Each structure stands twice: as structure tokens, then as C-alpha cells.
Amino acid sequence: MITKRVPSETIGRLFRYFRSLSCLLRKGEEIVSSKTLAEVCHIKPATVRKDLSYFGEFGTRGVGYDAASLINKIKKIIKLDKKINVALVGIGNIGRALLKHSTFELEGFKIVMAFDNSPSKIGDTVGNVMIEDAANIRERIESSGIHLVILAVPDYATSKVANVLQLAGAKSILSFSPCGLSMPADIQVTCIDLSVEMARLVYNSCVDYREKV
Amino acid sequence: MITKRVPSETIGRLFRYFRSLSCLLRKGEEIVSSKTLAEVCHIKPATVRKDLSYFGEFGTRGVGYDAASLINKIKKIIKLDKKINVALVGIGNIGRALLKHSTFELEGFKIVMAFDNSPSKIGDTVGNVMIEDAANIRERIESSGIHLVILAVPDYATSKVANVLQLAGAKSILSFSPCGLSMPADIQVTCIDLSVEMARLVYNSCVDYREKV
DNA sequence: CCTACTTTGTGATTGTGTTCACATTCACAT
DNA sequence: ATGTGAATGTGAACACAATCACAAAGTAGG
Ligand SMILES: NC(=O)c1ccc[n+]([C@@H]2O[C@H](COP(=O)([O-])OP(=O)(O)OC[C@H]3O[C@@H](n4cnc5c(N)ncnc54)[C@H](O)[C@@H]3O)[C@@H](O)[C@H]2O)c1
Ligand SMILES: NC(=O)c1ccc[n+]([C@@H]2O[C@H](COP(=O)([O-])OP(=O)(O)OC[C@H]3O[C@@H](n4cnc5c(N)ncnc54)[C@H](O)[C@@H]3O)[C@@H](O)[C@H]2O)c1
């Protein structure tokens, strides 16, 4: 199978297009041009068109894109035409915030399972999900066929839990620990590292300031 | 002033080197080679060396880098030799998690001020910080000279608050809302968008699987 | 002092993603 | 039908980042 190589950034943007298009459609804009979409997303029109062109021709020249049908096309492309079930491990500060966040469901993700290893938390219900014993992670995830897992356990526990997830057949992990995970190539790992982002912001604001002076 | 252009990715990695070096030093490794550091960070040795070379020659050929002194050099470069004071606006699910997170301080960041506009929250103390009235944001941030602000308010309030922050002289904003912020060029904005990251993971795990088959 | 060995620092190369610029296509009016 | 205006789709050029590969510079041991 020959797959034209699609930039990984493009996939992220497709999701944002999906979000923005839904919003525009709600406002009554049924036809959307690359210019309009680009403005809403703060990027260039050419980027929008190129991104879409990796997957086909979805627009009408001289006119633009039909919002409703483009939304469906994008959903198919990024596999969000079906709801994605997600498991969450570690119901501490971050985990609790995620469970209470209702917007995920509107965007196609649903946290359907939550785990912790603290006896004082197991059995509690947060949001609509009951916290289960982390000892059952493997069995439960394996049997339910969940592919995407969010990891919000303390740093020291991260790689241990990640190994269990691998055995359970998880395909992707979104971790809040400053990484250090080395997983086999068939498992996708993304780390959210707030400190790194802050460090970048601090550096850039200093540099930019200097360059202007 | 002629600044050799430094990749933005490099800055993020420098922060990770800083973290890893602190850890290695604690374990007693006083001399560290680019190979060692690269292994810990899961990247290539050449990347480590190139990153450092943008800022000078810090190593000894045939030997490696002195961990302690390299840490200090890096801290200077990324402006973390002094603690960075941070303000937090929006003490909901996410904001609360951030306030309770103690690790930021070890890494050079300190949340010194927190704001919310809900009367039921103003006056409460979370972590060690008392929640102040959002009405005072401008005055308080301006007078304390804080440059970095974390935004964790609901989506609909984000751009309004961002405008106030701009007036207050903030230089950088880390936002948890799926963006849509258009700020003047002298303000750095980074958005943490978990849904985008999940969408990318979902797509990649499908694609990779196909390519292997 | 010289040889063998190690690791840094970096110009050159490769790879990846963004942007440009224009030919192509479509809707519509005449 | 045919011309006009508008927006798409895309090869080519550009910009930025990762990696290679090797000279330079150090250590250690005789
Ligand atoms: N809270 C923040 O604002 C913040 C910010 C940046 C990074 N992080 C990172 O996110 C991660 C989680 O942070 P947090 O503040 O939510 O931590 P936390 O300590 O509040 O919560 C961790 C939870 O994981 C559970 N746990 C521990 N070991 C486990 C195991 N083996 N299996 C299942 N559950 C287990 C604990 O019982 C606890 O409920 C950490 O790696 C932290 O560094 C957090
Ligand atoms: N909770 C999550 O897991 C999660 C996940 C992804 C994205 N987000 C995003 O992060 C942001 C915050 O999410 P949350 O779950 O913490 O929301 P939340 O509703 O729990 O908290 C928002 C807080 O902001 C305060 N607030 C509202 N308007 C304000 C104003 N004008 N000035 C100051 N404070 C104000 C509210 O009183 C509330 O305490 C949202 O944009 C959300 O989309 C959250």
C-alpha cells in the first residue's frame, strides 16, 4: 500500500478544522472558503488547501467547501466518525479534572473507564465514571478493546503502568509525566509537559524583546 | 545584536537536559557525555551536541560535560537562573490541579498569584495561594511585574481575559482553551489542546498499523 | 613526546513542513 | 456559448530542523 506521506501537523490541524467548521455551521455558514477557515484558525489559506489535498478534492473551485459535508469527510479521515473510547489511569489532581471535563464528549472522545490504586479512591464515582482497581487494568482494557489511554499517575509509577498498558493491547498513550517512556514502535506516546512549554515561553519572550530593541 | 537563529525545539530540549542532568547529578554522575544524556532523553547524541553548540562550547573533548556546571549554563541560557513568578487565572478543574502541583517549584516556576471571578472561590486558599478577585487582575499583575500567566478559564471567557492580561503587561500566556487567541506579536501564546493530541494519536495508531500489515 | 583512544563541535546533507504562485475549474450573467 | 470573476488544487521554492560524518582537541599510558 502506497500512502502519500501526510505531515503529522496536518492531522492536528484537520481536527481544528473540524472544530471550527462545526462552529461556523452552527452560525449558519453553509459554504466556507479556505480563506474563511484560515482566518478562524489563524493560519494561511494555502495551508488549509494543502492539508485537505492530501486526502482528495473536497471543494468546488470558485465557490469553496460545503461545511457539512467537509466535516463528515474530515471525521472519516481522522477516524472520529465513531466515538473513541478512552481509559484514564491515575485519578489525582489532573485525572479528576479530566473526568469532570464535559467537552471531550462533544469532540468525539469518551472516558469510559478510570483506574487508581489507592483504596480510598477505588469505588468512588467522578463525573459519570466509577474508579476501578488498577490491579484490573490489563484484564479490563484488553477485554473492552480500548486503544487510547490517558496516564495521570505520579512520575515514579509512569513506566510501570505503561508496561501494563502495552500488555493490555493499548495502542496510544497520552501521558502527563515528563516522559522517559520507551515503548515499542507500535505504541504511540505523547507527553504533555507544561514546564517545557513555560520554559519556551519565557525564553522566547526574552529573545523577542531583545530583537526588537 | 546578531543572534544566530536557534530552533525553537532546541529550547524545549535544553529544559529537558536541565531536568535530566539534575537527576544524573543526584545519582552521583558528575561527568556526563552527550551519549549518556541522549540515552536518558531518548534522542541522538548529535542533537544534544548541536543544541548546546548554539550557545558556546561547554564540554571537554574526549571527556564530556561537567554536569553541575552545564546545569548552571543551561539555566542562564533559558533564563531560569532566577525563579519565574507565574500568575494563574481560572481556578476550576484544571486551575485547581495546577495549584496543587508541587513540582513546578523544583523546576524553577512558582505560582504566586491566582484569580477567579466566582464569589464563592475568591478568598479561598489552594496550595499556598489565596484566590483573588479577577477584577483586580490588571492592577495586581502590572504592579508585580509578572510576565507569564496561565489561563484556565472557560472557553467563552478566554479572549476577554487575554486582553486584560495584555493591558497588564503580560508577555506570555499558556492557555488551556482550544485557542482562537489573536494577540499582538509581542505576546507569546501557547495552547495546550488535549483533544488535538488525542486525535493525532488515534490517527497515527491506525495508519502505522496499516503500514505494517 | 608520541600513539591510541575518546568525545566534542560543526559544516554539509538530508528530511520534513510551509508557503508561493498559477493553471485549472466552476458558477453565473449576458 | 462564451466571458468574467472567484476559489481550488498543486508542483516548485523555500525555510526550518534532524542527522551524519569527520576534523579538532582533549586524556591516558608507555
Ligand atoms: N497536577 C498538575 O498540575 C500537573 C502538572 C504537570 C504535570 N503533572 C504530572 O501529571 C502526573 C499526575 O499528576 P497529579 O498532580 O494528578 O498527581 P497526583 O499525585 O495528584 O495523582 C496521582 C494519582 O495516581 C494514583 N496512582 C499512583 N500510583 C498508581 C498506580 N501504580 N496505578 C494507578 N494509579 C496510581 C494515585 O493514587 C493518585 O490518585 C504527574 O506525573 C505529574 O508530574 C501534573
Ligand atoms: N478540565 C479539563 O480536563 C480540560 C481539558 C481540556 C481543556 N480544558 C479547557 O481548560 C479550560 C478550563 O477548564 P476547566 O475544566 O478548569 O473549567 P472550569 O469551568 O472548571 O473552571 C473555570 C474557572 O474559571 C472561572 N472563571 C470564569 N470566568 C472567569 C473570568 N472572566 N475571570 C476569571 N475566572 C473566571 C470560573 O469561576 C471557574 O472557576 C477550558 O477552556 C477547557 O476547555 C479543560
XYZ file of C-alpha atoms (C1' of nucleotides) and ligand atoms in Angstrom:
574
model
C 0.000 0.000 0.000
C 1.425 3.316 -1.072
C 0.402 6.043 1.341
C 1.343 9.539 0.328
C 3.163 10.870 3.344
C 0.984 13.238 5.378
C 2.676 15.698 7.751
C 1.807 14.936 11.327
C 0.963 18.618 11.856
C -1.688 18.282 9.208
C -3.625 15.786 11.301
C -3.717 18.156 14.248
C -4.958 20.920 12.001
C -7.645 18.707 10.481
C -9.062 18.299 13.947
C -9.089 22.058 14.414
C -10.804 22.499 11.062
C -13.406 20.049 12.248
C -13.968 22.102 15.383
C -14.082 25.432 13.561
C -16.347 24.132 10.821
C -18.844 22.842 13.360
C -18.848 26.285 14.889
C -19.247 28.094 11.553
C -22.026 25.750 10.543
C -23.860 26.455 13.779
C -23.655 30.135 12.885
C -25.334 29.416 9.568
C -22.336 29.461 7.226
C -23.024 26.534 4.939
C -20.301 27.280 2.423
C -16.821 28.005 3.695
C -13.765 29.099 1.710
C -10.185 28.248 2.592
C -9.764 31.946 3.336
C -12.534 31.993 5.932
C -11.401 28.786 7.574
C -7.832 30.013 7.638
C -8.842 33.249 9.339
C -10.738 31.446 12.061
C -7.769 29.152 12.683
C -5.128 31.884 12.404
C -3.221 30.207 9.619
C -2.773 30.713 5.862
C -5.349 29.687 3.272
C -2.742 27.723 1.327
C -2.111 25.550 4.365
C -5.789 24.692 4.617
C -5.963 23.692 0.973
C -2.747 21.702 1.057
C -3.842 19.843 4.168
C -7.101 18.811 2.556
C -5.463 17.976 -0.737
C -3.536 15.115 0.857
C -6.811 13.266 1.092
C -8.743 14.255 -2.018
C -10.626 17.104 -3.644
C -13.392 18.229 -1.365
C -14.126 21.730 -2.588
C -15.706 23.416 -5.575
C -13.454 25.819 -7.443
C -14.756 29.325 -7.480
C -17.018 28.528 -4.545
C -15.455 26.871 -1.539
C -16.245 23.902 0.649
C -19.623 22.683 1.801
C -19.236 22.859 5.559
C -21.470 19.943 6.482
C -20.005 17.529 4.004
C -16.441 18.618 4.714
C -16.995 17.941 8.401
C -18.032 14.398 7.597
C -15.083 13.854 5.279
C -12.662 15.068 7.936
C -14.267 12.911 10.603
C -13.750 9.862 8.399
C -10.156 10.770 7.671
C -9.136 11.213 11.281
C -11.242 8.219 12.384
C -13.558 10.263 14.556
C -16.704 9.205 12.732
C -17.222 6.773 15.606
C -16.829 7.852 19.237
C -13.423 6.988 20.625
C -13.474 5.233 23.968
C -10.708 6.252 26.332
C -9.412 4.885 29.617
C -7.871 7.059 32.319
C -5.313 5.840 34.834
C -4.478 7.892 37.934
C -7.302 9.891 39.445
C -5.314 12.562 41.270
C -5.322 16.281 40.618
C -5.121 16.035 36.866
C -7.147 12.867 36.447
C -10.021 14.332 38.412
C -10.009 17.476 36.259
C -10.167 15.382 33.096
C -13.056 13.284 34.381
C -15.041 16.418 35.111
C -14.359 17.905 31.707
C -17.537 17.519 29.687
C -16.321 18.888 26.368
C -14.380 15.786 25.345
C -17.607 14.041 24.536
C -18.709 16.778 22.122
C -15.433 16.330 20.305
C -15.708 12.593 19.848
C -13.892 11.214 22.876
C -15.455 9.459 25.824
C -13.717 8.462 29.022
C -15.402 5.176 29.764
C -13.086 3.707 32.364
C -10.971 5.052 35.216
C -8.376 3.364 37.420
C -6.452 4.161 40.571
C -4.530 2.043 43.037
C -5.473 3.958 46.153
C -8.040 2.035 48.222
C -9.548 5.314 49.356
C -10.432 6.187 45.749
C -11.484 2.853 44.309
C -15.251 2.684 44.143
C -15.764 6.456 44.072
C -17.598 7.958 41.160
C -16.277 11.087 39.443
C -18.195 12.554 36.547
C -20.134 9.516 35.407
C -17.350 7.020 35.789
C -16.599 4.712 38.688
C -12.971 4.391 39.697
C -11.783 0.805 39.408
C -8.865 -1.006 40.987
C -5.685 -0.528 38.993
C -4.927 -4.197 39.555
C -7.549 -4.972 36.921
C -6.190 -2.664 34.255
C -4.869 -5.353 31.986
C -7.899 -7.568 32.010
C -10.406 -4.730 31.685
C -8.656 -2.849 28.903
C -7.856 -5.971 26.983
C -11.427 -7.231 27.054
C -13.018 -3.897 26.220
C -10.736 -3.242 23.256
C -9.781 0.275 24.323
C -6.879 1.652 22.303
C -6.277 5.090 23.800
C -5.271 5.581 27.433
C -4.554 8.758 29.353
C -1.898 8.406 32.021
C -2.017 10.744 35.010
C -0.148 8.812 37.662
C 2.868 10.129 39.601
C 6.158 10.223 37.727
C 7.629 7.223 39.550
C 4.724 4.975 38.545
C 4.511 6.011 34.913
C 6.708 3.474 33.193
C 5.416 0.578 35.281
C 1.826 1.390 34.344
C 2.819 1.962 30.721
C 4.185 -1.564 30.523
C 0.913 -2.973 31.776
C -0.943 -0.920 29.189
C 1.228 -2.346 26.463
C 0.421 -5.871 27.557
C -3.244 -4.932 27.612
C -3.044 -4.023 23.941
C -3.238 -0.240 24.214
C -2.137 1.458 21.006
C -1.712 5.049 22.217
C -0.799 6.727 25.469
C -1.238 10.366 26.401
C 0.931 10.968 29.442
C 1.211 13.938 31.774
C 4.509 12.859 33.267
C 7.633 14.406 31.856
C 8.119 11.279 29.847
C 11.059 8.999 29.812
C 8.808 6.299 28.365
C 10.468 3.948 25.943
C 7.813 1.911 24.275
C 7.892 -0.432 21.293
C 7.401 1.289 17.960
C 3.828 0.122 17.553
C 2.695 2.166 20.551
C 2.225 5.901 20.108
C 3.208 8.041 23.076
C 2.610 11.758 23.521
C 3.679 13.625 26.617
C 2.145 16.835 27.826
C 4.941 18.705 29.546
C 3.773 22.035 30.894
C 7.152 23.014 32.283
C 8.752 22.661 28.887
C 6.077 24.905 27.391
C 6.597 27.509 30.080
C 10.337 27.391 29.622
C 9.895 28.022 25.890
C 7.570 30.928 26.545
C 9.998 32.508 28.986
C 12.909 32.170 26.583
C 11.006 33.463 23.574
C 9.622 36.480 25.345
C 13.136 37.482 26.337
C 14.611 36.924 22.909
C 11.864 38.675 21.002
C 12.133 41.629 23.277
C 15.852 41.921 22.597
C 15.451 41.610 18.868
C 13.024 44.465 18.780
C 15.276 46.832 20.732
C 22.791 42.285 18.111
C 23.237 39.306 15.827
C 21.599 36.237 17.293
C 22.361 33.007 15.499
C 18.940 31.530 14.893
C 18.154 28.831 17.449
C 15.468 26.232 16.642
C 12.535 26.554 18.936
C 12.687 22.817 19.581
C 16.159 23.276 20.946
C 14.875 25.426 23.793
C 12.405 22.763 24.853
C 15.163 20.176 24.825
C 17.504 22.377 26.839
C 14.926 22.358 29.584
C 14.781 18.561 29.439
C 18.562 18.373 29.592
C 18.395 20.539 32.675
C 15.934 18.143 34.269
C 17.860 15.026 33.302
C 21.193 16.455 34.358
C 19.830 17.330 37.795
C 18.697 13.751 38.097
C 22.007 12.273 36.925
C 23.919 14.547 39.262
C 21.796 13.412 42.182
C 22.768 9.861 41.278
C 26.428 10.814 41.506
C 27.311 11.197 37.843
C 29.467 14.291 37.818
C 30.672 13.961 34.250
C 28.132 13.303 31.536
C 28.741 12.615 27.848
C 26.396 13.574 25.048
C 25.802 9.857 24.620
C 24.589 9.389 28.187
C 22.415 12.455 28.129
C 20.952 11.426 24.797
C 20.060 7.984 26.107
C 18.250 9.398 29.109
C 16.301 11.772 26.882
C 15.643 9.231 24.121
C 17.271 11.295 21.395
C 20.532 11.182 19.431
C 23.874 12.351 20.793
C 24.404 14.645 17.805
C 21.231 16.509 18.687
C 22.471 17.139 22.199
C 25.778 18.493 20.984
C 24.228 20.642 18.275
C 21.723 22.106 20.721
C 24.478 23.121 23.110
C 26.721 24.384 20.349
C 24.284 27.172 19.538
C 25.318 28.804 22.791
C 29.004 28.008 23.175
C 31.465 25.235 23.940
C 30.642 23.705 27.272
C 32.291 20.311 27.087
C 35.778 18.832 27.141
C 36.683 16.752 24.121
C 37.456 13.168 24.951
C 35.694 13.571 28.294
C 32.223 15.032 28.252
C 30.368 17.729 30.145
C 30.656 18.629 33.801
C 27.102 18.084 34.974
C 26.978 20.760 37.650
C 28.449 23.496 35.533
C 26.409 22.551 32.479
C 23.242 22.803 34.559
C 24.168 26.344 35.503
C 24.994 27.289 31.925
C 21.671 25.962 30.702
C 19.778 27.737 33.468
C 21.346 31.016 32.379
C 20.565 30.408 28.736
C 16.902 29.658 29.251
C 16.574 32.394 31.904
C 15.729 30.012 34.691
C 18.634 31.053 36.876
C 16.100 33.129 38.775
C 12.733 31.685 39.830
C 9.978 32.612 37.393
C 6.860 34.004 39.014
C 3.635 32.919 37.411
C 0.022 34.022 37.748
C -2.917 31.686 37.257
C -6.354 32.803 36.136
C -9.367 30.492 36.460
C -9.400 28.162 39.438
C -11.713 25.460 38.135
C -10.878 21.830 37.486
C -7.596 22.481 35.762
C -6.562 25.537 37.744
C -7.006 23.678 40.996
C -4.863 20.794 39.767
C -2.100 23.191 38.797
C -2.159 24.949 42.165
C -1.766 21.633 43.955
C 1.108 20.555 41.751
C 4.251 20.953 43.819
C 6.820 20.019 41.192
C 6.717 23.326 39.338
C 8.697 24.938 42.099
C 11.519 22.408 41.798
C 11.749 23.251 38.132
C 12.028 26.982 38.583
C 8.432 28.160 38.339
C 6.324 29.494 41.162
C 2.631 30.250 41.014
C 2.462 33.325 43.194
C -0.953 34.665 42.335
C -4.338 33.163 41.484
C -7.541 34.777 40.232
C -11.146 33.789 39.737
C -14.348 35.754 39.268
C -16.625 33.472 41.228
C -17.526 34.993 44.622
C -17.663 31.514 46.115
C -13.988 30.978 45.313
C -12.461 34.370 45.988
C -10.730 34.300 49.334
C -10.194 30.532 49.398
C -6.668 29.219 49.654
C -5.479 26.375 47.415
C -1.963 25.101 47.773
C -0.321 28.122 49.371
C -2.003 30.741 47.279
C -5.089 32.759 48.066
C -7.577 33.227 45.242
C -8.049 36.885 44.418
C -10.826 38.715 42.639
C -10.380 38.651 38.874
C -11.446 42.289 38.806
C -8.000 43.162 40.163
C -6.024 41.243 37.575
C -4.711 44.215 35.705
C -3.585 46.217 38.674
C -2.037 43.267 40.512
C -0.164 41.799 37.574
C 1.030 45.160 36.374
C 2.404 46.163 39.741
C 4.068 42.849 40.487
C 5.796 42.652 37.115
C 4.669 39.118 36.342
C 5.348 38.150 32.745
C 3.966 34.622 32.467
C 0.300 33.826 33.021
C -1.548 30.516 32.855
C -5.104 30.764 31.602
C -7.587 28.123 32.730
C -10.923 29.886 32.348
C -13.856 28.579 30.304
C -13.563 28.899 26.538
C -16.033 31.781 26.287
C -14.028 33.923 28.722
C -10.597 33.261 27.284
C -10.150 36.097 24.848
C -11.661 38.652 27.179
C -9.248 37.729 29.944
C -6.363 37.594 27.479
C -6.999 41.194 26.524
C -6.835 42.266 30.144
C -3.573 40.369 30.529
C -2.141 42.201 27.582
C -3.009 45.538 29.121
C -1.440 44.359 32.355
C 1.858 43.856 30.548
C 1.946 40.066 30.441
C 4.497 38.769 27.931
C 3.454 35.115 27.681
C 0.241 33.179 28.047
C -0.175 29.439 28.454
C -3.806 28.670 27.713
C -5.836 25.502 28.143
C -8.646 26.621 25.891
C -8.593 25.444 22.316
C -7.220 28.799 21.360
C -8.579 31.264 18.922
C -6.482 33.932 20.643
C -5.153 36.611 18.375
C -2.647 38.635 20.291
C -0.150 41.255 19.193
C 3.179 39.853 18.062
C 4.986 40.841 21.239
C 2.892 38.427 23.297
C 3.735 34.730 23.155
C 0.781 32.377 23.305
C 0.876 28.602 23.650
C -2.243 26.496 23.783
C -2.468 23.088 25.357
C -5.080 21.244 23.354
C -5.592 17.723 24.618
C -8.215 16.837 22.039
C -5.835 17.637 19.221
C -3.218 15.392 20.776
C -5.704 12.570 21.169
C -6.887 12.979 17.589
C -3.286 12.693 16.380
C -2.710 9.575 18.445
C -5.843 7.928 17.116
C -4.922 8.695 13.523
C -1.327 7.588 13.861
C -2.127 4.328 15.537
C -4.454 3.448 12.660
C -2.004 4.453 9.970
C 1.003 2.763 11.495
C -0.954 -0.426 11.899
C -1.929 -0.395 8.236
C 1.583 0.282 7.066
C 2.888 -2.695 8.945
C 0.345 -5.114 7.507
C 56.848 13.093 23.251
C 54.162 10.046 20.767
C 50.374 6.821 19.890
C 45.850 5.149 20.684
C 41.544 6.256 22.084
C 37.578 9.105 23.302
C 34.319 12.633 22.771
C 33.292 17.249 21.361
C 31.896 20.795 17.913
C 30.262 21.745 13.310
C 29.797 22.199 8.011
C 27.300 19.554 4.866
C 23.409 16.703 3.880
C 19.084 15.007 4.253
C 14.393 15.279 5.610
C 10.081 17.478 6.725
C 6.686 21.055 6.652
C 5.088 25.663 4.937
C 4.251 28.988 1.536
C 4.024 30.726 -3.083
C 2.060 31.401 -7.417
C -0.520 29.997 -11.088
C -3.085 26.866 -14.116
C -7.475 24.751 -13.549
C -12.220 24.537 -12.743
C -16.750 26.067 -11.598
C -20.977 29.409 -11.214
C -23.228 32.767 -13.250
C -24.572 36.523 -16.217
C -25.134 38.035 -20.696
C -21.984 29.680 -25.876
C -18.841 32.438 -24.021
C -16.537 35.659 -20.986
C -15.712 37.076 -16.149
C -14.642 36.559 -11.512
C -13.656 33.580 -7.711
C -11.637 29.956 -5.301
C -9.495 25.404 -5.572
C -5.556 22.131 -6.122
C -0.672 21.524 -6.586
C 4.361 21.448 -8.327
C 8.165 24.119 -7.055
C 10.656 27.004 -3.953
C 11.687 27.995 0.452
C 12.504 27.625 5.499
C 13.473 25.133 9.284
C 15.087 21.061 11.927
C 17.485 16.490 12.465
C 21.256 13.747 11.348
C 25.640 12.482 9.555
C 30.419 12.210 9.392
C 34.743 13.932 10.332
C 38.331 17.239 11.911
C 39.801 19.126 16.222
C 41.008 18.677 20.847
C 41.309 16.515 24.770
C 43.090 12.133 28.087
C 45.950 8.288 29.372
C 49.672 5.267 29.283
C 54.045 3.994 27.977
N -1.189 18.423 38.727
C -0.586 19.167 37.809
O -0.933 20.318 37.634
C 0.495 18.616 36.953
C 1.204 19.489 36.141
C 2.205 18.990 35.321
C 2.473 17.643 35.339
N 1.775 16.816 36.120
C 2.088 15.415 36.097
O 0.915 14.651 35.968
C 1.040 13.455 36.694
C -0.099 13.349 37.653
O -0.116 14.495 38.468
P -1.183 14.683 39.613
O -0.968 16.024 40.185
O -2.536 14.352 39.117
O -0.689 13.585 40.663
P -1.461 13.040 41.955
O -0.439 12.540 42.876
O -2.442 14.046 42.414
O -2.307 11.820 41.402
C -1.755 10.599 41.041
C -2.813 9.515 41.218
O -2.307 8.297 40.701
C -2.613 7.262 41.620
N -1.614 6.219 41.447
C -0.357 6.139 41.952
N 0.256 5.031 41.527
C -0.625 4.380 40.744
C -0.580 3.160 40.027
N 0.523 2.404 40.012
N -1.672 2.801 39.320
C -2.779 3.569 39.306
N -2.877 4.739 39.970
C -1.809 5.135 40.682
C -2.568 7.897 42.973
O -3.364 7.172 43.889
C -3.163 9.280 42.671
O -4.560 9.257 42.813
C 2.387 13.515 37.363
O 3.319 12.822 36.566
C 2.726 14.975 37.367
O 4.114 15.200 37.305
C 0.787 17.284 36.934
N -10.768 20.140 32.742
C -10.147 19.556 31.739
O -9.788 18.406 31.845
C -9.879 20.272 30.470
C -9.398 19.536 29.392
C -9.121 20.190 28.203
C -9.354 21.545 28.101
N -9.828 22.226 29.143
C -10.024 23.650 28.991
O -9.449 24.340 30.062
C -10.239 25.455 30.377
C -10.642 25.392 31.823
O -11.290 24.160 32.072
P -11.851 23.782 33.496
O -12.368 22.403 33.391
O -10.839 24.072 34.551
O -13.070 24.792 33.600
P -13.938 25.147 34.897
O -15.243 25.616 34.417
O -13.860 24.033 35.883
O -13.151 26.360 35.559
C -13.150 27.652 35.042
C -12.937 28.629 36.185
O -12.770 29.933 35.641
C -13.539 30.828 36.406
N -13.877 31.955 35.531
C -14.878 32.062 34.627
N -14.839 33.257 34.012
C -13.790 33.918 34.544
C -13.242 35.195 34.315
N -13.751 36.020 33.401
N -12.169 35.571 35.039
C -11.636 34.730 35.954
N -12.104 33.490 36.204
C -13.178 33.102 35.502
C -14.739 30.060 36.867
O -15.263 30.640 38.048
C -14.127 28.685 37.138
O -13.655 28.597 38.460
C -11.425 25.425 29.440
O -11.136 26.249 28.334
C -11.469 23.999 28.988
O -11.984 23.876 27.688
C -10.090 21.614 30.328
